[in-house]
Short mmCIF file of C-alpha atoms and ligand atoms in Angstrom, two decimals:
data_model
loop_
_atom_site.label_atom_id
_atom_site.label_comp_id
_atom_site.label_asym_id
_atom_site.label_seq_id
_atom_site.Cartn_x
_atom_site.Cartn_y
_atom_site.Cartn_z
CA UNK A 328 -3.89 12.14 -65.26
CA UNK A 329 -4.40 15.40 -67.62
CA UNK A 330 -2.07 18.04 -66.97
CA UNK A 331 -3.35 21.05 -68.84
CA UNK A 332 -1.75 24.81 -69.78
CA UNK A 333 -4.13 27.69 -71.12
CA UNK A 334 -3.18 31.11 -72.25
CA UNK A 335 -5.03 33.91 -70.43
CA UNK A 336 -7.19 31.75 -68.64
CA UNK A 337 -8.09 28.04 -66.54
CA UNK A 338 -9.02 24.97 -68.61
CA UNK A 339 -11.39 22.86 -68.29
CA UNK A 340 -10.75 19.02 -68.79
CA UNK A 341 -12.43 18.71 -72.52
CA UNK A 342 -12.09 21.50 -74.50
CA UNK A 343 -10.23 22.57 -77.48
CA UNK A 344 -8.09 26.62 -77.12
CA UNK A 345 -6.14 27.93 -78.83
CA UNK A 346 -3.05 29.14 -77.32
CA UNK A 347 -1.34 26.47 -74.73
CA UNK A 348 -0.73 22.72 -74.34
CA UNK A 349 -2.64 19.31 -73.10
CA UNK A 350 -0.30 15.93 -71.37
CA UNK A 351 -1.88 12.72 -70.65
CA UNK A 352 -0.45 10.50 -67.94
CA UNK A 353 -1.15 7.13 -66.31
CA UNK A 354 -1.26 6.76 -62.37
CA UNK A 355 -1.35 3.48 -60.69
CA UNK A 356 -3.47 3.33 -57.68
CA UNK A 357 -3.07 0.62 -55.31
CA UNK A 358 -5.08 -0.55 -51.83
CA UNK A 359 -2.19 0.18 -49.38
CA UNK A 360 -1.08 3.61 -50.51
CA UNK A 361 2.53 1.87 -50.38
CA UNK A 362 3.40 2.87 -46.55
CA UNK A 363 5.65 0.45 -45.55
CA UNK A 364 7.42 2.33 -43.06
CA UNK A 365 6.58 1.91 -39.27
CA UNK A 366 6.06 3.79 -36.30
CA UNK A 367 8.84 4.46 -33.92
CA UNK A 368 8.64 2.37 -30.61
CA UNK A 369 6.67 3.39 -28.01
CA UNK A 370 8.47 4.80 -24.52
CA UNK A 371 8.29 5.39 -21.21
CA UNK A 372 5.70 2.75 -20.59
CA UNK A 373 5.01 2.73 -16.78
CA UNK A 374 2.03 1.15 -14.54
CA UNK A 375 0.26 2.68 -12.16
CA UNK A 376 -2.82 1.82 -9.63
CA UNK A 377 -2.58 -1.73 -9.28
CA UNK A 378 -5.53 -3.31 -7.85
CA UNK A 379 -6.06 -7.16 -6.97
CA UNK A 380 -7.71 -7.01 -10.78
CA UNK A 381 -6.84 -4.08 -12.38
CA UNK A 382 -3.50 -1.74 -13.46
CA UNK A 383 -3.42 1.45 -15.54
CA UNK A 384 -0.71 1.68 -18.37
CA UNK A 385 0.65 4.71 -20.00
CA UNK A 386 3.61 5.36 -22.57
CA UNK A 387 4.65 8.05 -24.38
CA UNK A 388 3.79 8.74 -28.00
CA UNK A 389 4.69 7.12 -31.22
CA UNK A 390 5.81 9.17 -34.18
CA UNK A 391 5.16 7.92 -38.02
CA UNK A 392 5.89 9.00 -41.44
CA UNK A 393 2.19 8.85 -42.41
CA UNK A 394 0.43 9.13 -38.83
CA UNK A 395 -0.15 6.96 -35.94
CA UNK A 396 -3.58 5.03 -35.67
CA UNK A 397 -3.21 3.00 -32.40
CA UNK A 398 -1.31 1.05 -29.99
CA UNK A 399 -1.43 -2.95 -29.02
CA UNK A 400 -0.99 -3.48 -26.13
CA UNK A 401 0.96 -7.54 -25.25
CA UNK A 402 0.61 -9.26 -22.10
CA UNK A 403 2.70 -11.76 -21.15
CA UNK A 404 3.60 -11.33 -24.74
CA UNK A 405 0.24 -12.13 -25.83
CA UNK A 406 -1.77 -9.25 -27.72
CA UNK A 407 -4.46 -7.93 -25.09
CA UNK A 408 -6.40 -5.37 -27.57
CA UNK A 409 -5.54 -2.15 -28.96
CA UNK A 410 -6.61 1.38 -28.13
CA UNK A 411 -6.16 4.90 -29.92
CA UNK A 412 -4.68 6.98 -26.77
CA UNK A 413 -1.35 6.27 -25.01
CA UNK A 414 -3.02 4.74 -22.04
CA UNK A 415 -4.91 1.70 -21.02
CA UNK A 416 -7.08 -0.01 -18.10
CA UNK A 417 -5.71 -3.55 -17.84
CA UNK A 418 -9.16 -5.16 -15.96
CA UNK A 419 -9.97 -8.66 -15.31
CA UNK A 420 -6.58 -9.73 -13.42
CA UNK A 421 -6.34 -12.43 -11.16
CA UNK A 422 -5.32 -10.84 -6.86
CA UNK A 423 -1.47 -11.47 -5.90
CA UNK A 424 -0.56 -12.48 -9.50
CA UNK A 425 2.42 -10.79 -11.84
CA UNK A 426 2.37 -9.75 -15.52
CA UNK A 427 4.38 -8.47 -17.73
CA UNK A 428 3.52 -5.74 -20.53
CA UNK A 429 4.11 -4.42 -23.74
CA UNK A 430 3.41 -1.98 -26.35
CA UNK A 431 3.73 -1.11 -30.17
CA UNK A 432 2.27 1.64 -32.25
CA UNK A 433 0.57 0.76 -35.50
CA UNK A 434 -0.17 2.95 -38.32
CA UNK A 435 -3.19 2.71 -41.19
CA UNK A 436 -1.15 0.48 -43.64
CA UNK A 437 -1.04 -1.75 -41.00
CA UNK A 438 3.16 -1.61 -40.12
CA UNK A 439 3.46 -2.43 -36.41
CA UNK A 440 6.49 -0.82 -34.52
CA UNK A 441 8.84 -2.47 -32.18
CA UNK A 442 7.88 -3.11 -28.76
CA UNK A 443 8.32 -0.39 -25.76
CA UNK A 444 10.23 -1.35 -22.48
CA UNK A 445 8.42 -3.78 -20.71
CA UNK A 446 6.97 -3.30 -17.48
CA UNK A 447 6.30 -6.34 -14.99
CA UNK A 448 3.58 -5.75 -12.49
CA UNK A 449 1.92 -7.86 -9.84
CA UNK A 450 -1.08 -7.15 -8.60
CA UNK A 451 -2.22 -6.54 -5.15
CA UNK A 452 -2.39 -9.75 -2.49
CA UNK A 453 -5.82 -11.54 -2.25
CA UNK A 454 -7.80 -10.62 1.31
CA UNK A 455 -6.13 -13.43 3.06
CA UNK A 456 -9.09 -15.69 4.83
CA UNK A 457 -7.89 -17.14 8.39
CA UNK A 458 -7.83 -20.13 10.37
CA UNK A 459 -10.61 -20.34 13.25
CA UNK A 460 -9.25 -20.33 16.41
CA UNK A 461 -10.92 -20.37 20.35
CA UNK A 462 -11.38 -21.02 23.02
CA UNK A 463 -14.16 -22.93 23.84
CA UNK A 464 -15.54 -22.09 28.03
CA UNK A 465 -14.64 -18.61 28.93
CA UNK A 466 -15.95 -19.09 32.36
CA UNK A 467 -12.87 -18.94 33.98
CA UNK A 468 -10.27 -17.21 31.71
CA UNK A 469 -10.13 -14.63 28.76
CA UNK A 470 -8.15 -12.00 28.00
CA UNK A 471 -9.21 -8.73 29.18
CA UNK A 472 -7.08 -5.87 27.24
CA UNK A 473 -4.29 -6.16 24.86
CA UNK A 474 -1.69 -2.73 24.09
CA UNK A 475 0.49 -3.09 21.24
CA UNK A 476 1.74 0.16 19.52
CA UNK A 477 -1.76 2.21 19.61
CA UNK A 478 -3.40 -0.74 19.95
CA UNK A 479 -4.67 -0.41 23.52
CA UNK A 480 -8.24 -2.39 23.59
CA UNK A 481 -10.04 -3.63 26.70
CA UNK A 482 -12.49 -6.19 25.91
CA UNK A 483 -13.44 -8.22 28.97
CA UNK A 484 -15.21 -11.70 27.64
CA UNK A 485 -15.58 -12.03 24.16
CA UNK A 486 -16.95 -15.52 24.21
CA UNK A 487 -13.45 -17.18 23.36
CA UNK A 488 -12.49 -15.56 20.33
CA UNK A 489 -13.27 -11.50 19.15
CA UNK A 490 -12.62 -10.27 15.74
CA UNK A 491 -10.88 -6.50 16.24
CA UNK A 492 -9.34 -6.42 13.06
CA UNK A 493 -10.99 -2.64 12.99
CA UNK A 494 -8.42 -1.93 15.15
CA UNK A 495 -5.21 -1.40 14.02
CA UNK A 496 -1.89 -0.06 14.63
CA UNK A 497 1.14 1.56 12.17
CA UNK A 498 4.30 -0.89 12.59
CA UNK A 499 7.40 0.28 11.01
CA UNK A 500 9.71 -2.33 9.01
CA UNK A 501 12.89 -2.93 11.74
CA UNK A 502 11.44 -1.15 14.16
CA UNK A 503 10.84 -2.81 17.23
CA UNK A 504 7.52 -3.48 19.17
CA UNK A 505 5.79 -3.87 22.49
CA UNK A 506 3.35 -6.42 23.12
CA UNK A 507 1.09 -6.79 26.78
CA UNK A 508 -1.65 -9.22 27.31
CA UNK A 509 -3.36 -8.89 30.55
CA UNK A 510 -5.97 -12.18 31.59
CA UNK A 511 -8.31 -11.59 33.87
CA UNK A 512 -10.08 -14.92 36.03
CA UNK A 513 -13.63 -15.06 37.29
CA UNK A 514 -12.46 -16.86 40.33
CA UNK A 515 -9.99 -19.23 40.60
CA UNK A 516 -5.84 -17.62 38.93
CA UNK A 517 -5.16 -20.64 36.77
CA UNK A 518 -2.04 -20.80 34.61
CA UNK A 519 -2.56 -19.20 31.42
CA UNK A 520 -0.09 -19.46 27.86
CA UNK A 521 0.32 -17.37 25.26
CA UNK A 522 1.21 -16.25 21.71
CA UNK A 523 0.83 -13.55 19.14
CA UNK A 524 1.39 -14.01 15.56
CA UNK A 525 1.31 -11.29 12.53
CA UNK A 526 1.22 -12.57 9.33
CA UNK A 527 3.70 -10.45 7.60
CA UNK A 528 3.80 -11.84 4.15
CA UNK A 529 -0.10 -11.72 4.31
CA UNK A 530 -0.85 -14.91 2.57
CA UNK A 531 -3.69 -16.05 5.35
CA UNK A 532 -1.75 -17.89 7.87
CA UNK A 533 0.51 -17.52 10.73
CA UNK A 534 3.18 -20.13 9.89
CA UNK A 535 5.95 -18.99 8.25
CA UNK A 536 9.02 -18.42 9.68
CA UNK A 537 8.77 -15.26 11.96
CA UNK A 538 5.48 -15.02 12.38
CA UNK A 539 4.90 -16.33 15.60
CA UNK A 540 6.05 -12.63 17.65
CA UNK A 541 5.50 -13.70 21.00
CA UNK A 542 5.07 -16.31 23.35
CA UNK A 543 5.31 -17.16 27.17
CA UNK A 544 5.06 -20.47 29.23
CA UNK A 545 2.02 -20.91 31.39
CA UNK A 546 2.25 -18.06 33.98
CA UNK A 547 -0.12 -16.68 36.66
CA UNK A 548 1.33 -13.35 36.07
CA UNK A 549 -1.18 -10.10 36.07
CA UNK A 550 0.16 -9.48 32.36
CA UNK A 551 2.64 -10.46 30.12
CA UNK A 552 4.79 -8.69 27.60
CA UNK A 553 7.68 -9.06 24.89
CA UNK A 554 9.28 -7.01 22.13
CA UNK A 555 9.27 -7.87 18.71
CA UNK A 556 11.25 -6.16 15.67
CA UNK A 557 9.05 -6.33 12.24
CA UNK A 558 11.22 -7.71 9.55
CA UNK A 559 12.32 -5.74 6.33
CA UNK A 560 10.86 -8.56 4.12
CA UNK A 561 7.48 -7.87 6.17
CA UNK A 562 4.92 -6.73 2.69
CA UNK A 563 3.74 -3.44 3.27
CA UNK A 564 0.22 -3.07 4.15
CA UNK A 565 -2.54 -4.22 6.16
CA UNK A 566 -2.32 -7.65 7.81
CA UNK A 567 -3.41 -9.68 10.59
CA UNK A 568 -2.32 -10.05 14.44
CA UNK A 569 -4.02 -12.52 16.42
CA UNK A 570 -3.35 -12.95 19.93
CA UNK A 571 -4.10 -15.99 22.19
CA UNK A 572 -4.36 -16.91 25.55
CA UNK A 573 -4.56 -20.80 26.50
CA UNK A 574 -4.95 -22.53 29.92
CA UNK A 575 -1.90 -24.30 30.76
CA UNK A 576 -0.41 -24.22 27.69
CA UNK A 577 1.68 -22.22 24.81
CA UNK A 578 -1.33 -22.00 22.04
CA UNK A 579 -1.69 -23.28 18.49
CA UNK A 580 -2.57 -20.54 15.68
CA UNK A 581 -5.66 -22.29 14.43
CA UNK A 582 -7.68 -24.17 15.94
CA UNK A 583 -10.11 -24.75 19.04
CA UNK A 584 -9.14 -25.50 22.91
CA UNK A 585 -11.14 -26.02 25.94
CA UNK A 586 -9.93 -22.90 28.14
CA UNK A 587 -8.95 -19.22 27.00
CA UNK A 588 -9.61 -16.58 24.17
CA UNK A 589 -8.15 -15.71 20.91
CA UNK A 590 -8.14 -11.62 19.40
CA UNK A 591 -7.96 -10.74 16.00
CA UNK A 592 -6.09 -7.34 15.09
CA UNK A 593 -4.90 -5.27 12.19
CA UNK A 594 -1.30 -3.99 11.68
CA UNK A 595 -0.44 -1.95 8.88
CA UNK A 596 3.26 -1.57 8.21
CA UNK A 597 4.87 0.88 6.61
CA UNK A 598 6.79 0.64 3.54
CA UNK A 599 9.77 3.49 4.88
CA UNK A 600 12.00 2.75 6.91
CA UNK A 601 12.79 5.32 9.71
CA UNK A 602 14.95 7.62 9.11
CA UNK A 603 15.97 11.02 11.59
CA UNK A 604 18.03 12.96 8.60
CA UNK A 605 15.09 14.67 7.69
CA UNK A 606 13.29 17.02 8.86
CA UNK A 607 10.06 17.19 7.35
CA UNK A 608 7.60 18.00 10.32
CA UNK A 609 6.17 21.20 10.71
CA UNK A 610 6.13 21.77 14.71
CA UNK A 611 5.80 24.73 17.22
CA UNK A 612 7.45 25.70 19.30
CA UNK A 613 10.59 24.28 19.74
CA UNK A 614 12.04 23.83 21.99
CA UNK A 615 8.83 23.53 23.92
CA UNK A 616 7.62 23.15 27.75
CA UNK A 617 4.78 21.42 28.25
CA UNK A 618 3.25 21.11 25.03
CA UNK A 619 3.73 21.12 21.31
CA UNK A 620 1.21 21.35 18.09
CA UNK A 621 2.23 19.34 14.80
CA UNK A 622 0.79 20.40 11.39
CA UNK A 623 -1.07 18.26 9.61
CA UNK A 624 -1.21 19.06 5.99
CA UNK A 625 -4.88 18.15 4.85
CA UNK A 626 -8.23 18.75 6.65
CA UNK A 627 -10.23 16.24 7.91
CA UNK A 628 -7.11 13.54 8.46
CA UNK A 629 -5.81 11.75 11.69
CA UNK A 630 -2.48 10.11 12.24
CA UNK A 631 -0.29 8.29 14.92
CA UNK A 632 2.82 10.39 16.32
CA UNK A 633 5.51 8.54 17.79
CA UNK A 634 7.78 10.25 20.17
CA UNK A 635 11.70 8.42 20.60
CA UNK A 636 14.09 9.53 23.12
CA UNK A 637 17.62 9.99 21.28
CA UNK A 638 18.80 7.05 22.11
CA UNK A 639 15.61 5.06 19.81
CA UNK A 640 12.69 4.13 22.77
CA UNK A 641 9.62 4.90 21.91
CA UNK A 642 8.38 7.00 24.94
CA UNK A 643 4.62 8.16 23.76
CA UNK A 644 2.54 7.55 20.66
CA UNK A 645 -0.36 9.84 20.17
CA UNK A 646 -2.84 10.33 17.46
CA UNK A 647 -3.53 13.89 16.13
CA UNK A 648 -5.76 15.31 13.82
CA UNK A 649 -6.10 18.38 12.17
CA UNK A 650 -8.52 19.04 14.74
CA UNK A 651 -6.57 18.42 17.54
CA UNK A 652 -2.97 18.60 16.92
CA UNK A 653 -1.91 19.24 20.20
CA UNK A 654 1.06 16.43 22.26
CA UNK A 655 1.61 17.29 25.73
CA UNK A 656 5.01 16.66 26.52
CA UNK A 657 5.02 18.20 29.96
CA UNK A 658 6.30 14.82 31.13
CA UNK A 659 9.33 13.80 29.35
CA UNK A 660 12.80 15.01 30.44
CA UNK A 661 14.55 17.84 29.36
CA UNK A 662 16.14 16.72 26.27
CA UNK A 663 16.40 16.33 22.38
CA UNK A 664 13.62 14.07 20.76
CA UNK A 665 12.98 12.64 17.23
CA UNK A 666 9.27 12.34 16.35
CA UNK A 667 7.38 10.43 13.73
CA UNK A 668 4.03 10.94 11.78
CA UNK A 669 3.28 7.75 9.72
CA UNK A 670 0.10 9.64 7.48
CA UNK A 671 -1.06 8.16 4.14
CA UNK A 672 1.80 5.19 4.22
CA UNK A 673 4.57 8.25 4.41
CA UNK A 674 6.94 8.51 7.15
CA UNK A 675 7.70 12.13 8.29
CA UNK A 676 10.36 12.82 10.80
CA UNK A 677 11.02 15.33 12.91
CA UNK A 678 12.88 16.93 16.09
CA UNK A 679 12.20 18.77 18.99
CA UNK A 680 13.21 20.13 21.96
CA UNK A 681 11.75 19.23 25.28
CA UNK A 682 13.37 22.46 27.62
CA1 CA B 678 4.03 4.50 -41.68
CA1 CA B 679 -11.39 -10.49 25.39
CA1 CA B 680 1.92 -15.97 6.69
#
């Protein structure tokens, strides 16, 4: 290295002046620009849409003495690949399984900083396959309509089993249920037994303990019905209910039998439990007559209402769009009454006044 001073003027690196002074130096260059100081720790690392085979990570930046180049990201403490922003797409994951992640900031010399929190994730349940199950000669027996929640589906013969699991119904964790089967004979009333399972850890089968909701001995009644209470370890989601009706007999979950009819359904329960504190329905009037209107806030969406006396029965359930947000409630008592919207897997309470 040349360091150079001219009078009057800028010198160039060979020349002789006449006024001023010349240095020589030596300067060592190495590969690795001697960095050996490493990023701070990423923070703040949190997941977010977890799919059966996919999450998105994102952290919060790294600082360095030199600059930041990238970020490895570890799962289960194994490194997954590295990326330049502070976010990744974790694809390829196996449905219903959990990992846990990490990650550190690098810089150009190659220093890796200590890990970020770690976040543990499990990805979303595998679409559960089922168990056949029918009945084999509908010619005497099936079951002709099944209400449950807003589940209220006549289907006459179905051939001994029907798969409705396009219709659903919201279910809210400890809240309690309705079920009512009615049969319906082509001649002869036999005896006819029943059961209704939901599988409400939704891992594709109807046995573990719980599950089974409902049942009654063999009966020639019109209809039967019971009352069920979904369980707080219920998974949130979308599961299955299947209902089935068996000559003489209580049925099995799987499986074929000579006389009756099995229906599939869909229940999707709600990760919030209910709750009248708050107040976070938008509905006029109130008090009201005969009818009331309840504000949906996006276009083009439908949702179930549920309408409880103040003492906790459900008296009406109703589904509303913004199109049609209209409840009559001409026919309830005079009295107070909490109401419930369960609308994109929220639950939003309210209260009204029936005068
Ligand atoms: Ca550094
Ligand atoms: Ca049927
Ligand atoms: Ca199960």
């Amino acid at each position: 290295m040349r360091v150079s001073m001219k009078y009057n003027g800028v010198p160039t690196s060979c020349e002789t002046f006449s006024y001023g002074e010349v240095e020589d130096y030596t300067v060592n260059i190495t590969a690795t620009g001697g960095d050996t100081q490493a990023p701070t720790a990423p923070s703040s690392l949190t997941s977010s849409n977890i799919t059966q085979t996919t999450v998105d990570l994102s952290w919060a930046a790294s600082t360095d003495n030199v600059g930041v180049t990238g970020y490895n990201v570890y799962q289960n403490s194994s490194l997954l690949g590295s990326v330049t922003g502070t976010s990744a797409q974790v694809t390829g994951l196996t449905a219903g399984t959990s990992y846990s992640y990490y990650v550190t900031a690098k810089d150009a010399a190659g220093n890796e900083s200590p890990a970020s929190n770690t976040v543990n994730v499990t990805t979303s349940p595998a679409t559960a396959t089922y168990c056949a199950s029918q009945g084999n000669t509908v010619t005497d027996e099936w079951i002709k309509r099944v209400v449950c929640g807003s589940i209220d589906n006549t289907s006459d013969v179905n051939g001994g089993y029907a798969d409705f699991t396009s219709i659903s119904t919201n279910m809210i964790k400890g809240s309690s249920y309705t079920i009512t089967i009615y049969p319906a004979w082509s001649g002869t009333v036999y005896s006819e037994g029943y059961s209704v399972w939901i599988d409400y850890n939704q891992n594709g089968d109807f046995t573990d303990a719980g599950e089974q909701v409902f049942t009654n001995v063999k009966t020639t009644a019109t209809s039967v019905s019971g009352s069920f209470t979904v369980p707080s370890a219920a998974l949130t989601g979308s599961t299955r209910m299947r209902v089935s009706m068996q000559y003489n007999t209580i049925p099995a979950s799987c499986g074929n039998f000579d006389y009756g009819e099995v229906e599939d359904y869909t229940v999707n329960i709600g990760a919030k439990s209910y709750s009248t504190s708050a107040s976070s329905l938008y509905i006029y009037p109130n008090p009201a007559n005969d009818v009331i209107t309840v504000y949906l806030k996006e276009l083009n969406k439908s949702a179930n209402i549920q309408i409880f006396s103040i003492t906790g029965s459900l008296v009406k359930e109703v589904r509303i769009s913004d199109l049609y947000n209209k409840v009559n409630i001409s026919d309830l008592p005079s009295g107070i009454y909490n109401i419930r919207m369960i609308y994109n897997g929220e639950v939003l309470n309210g209260k009204f006044i029936r005068q």
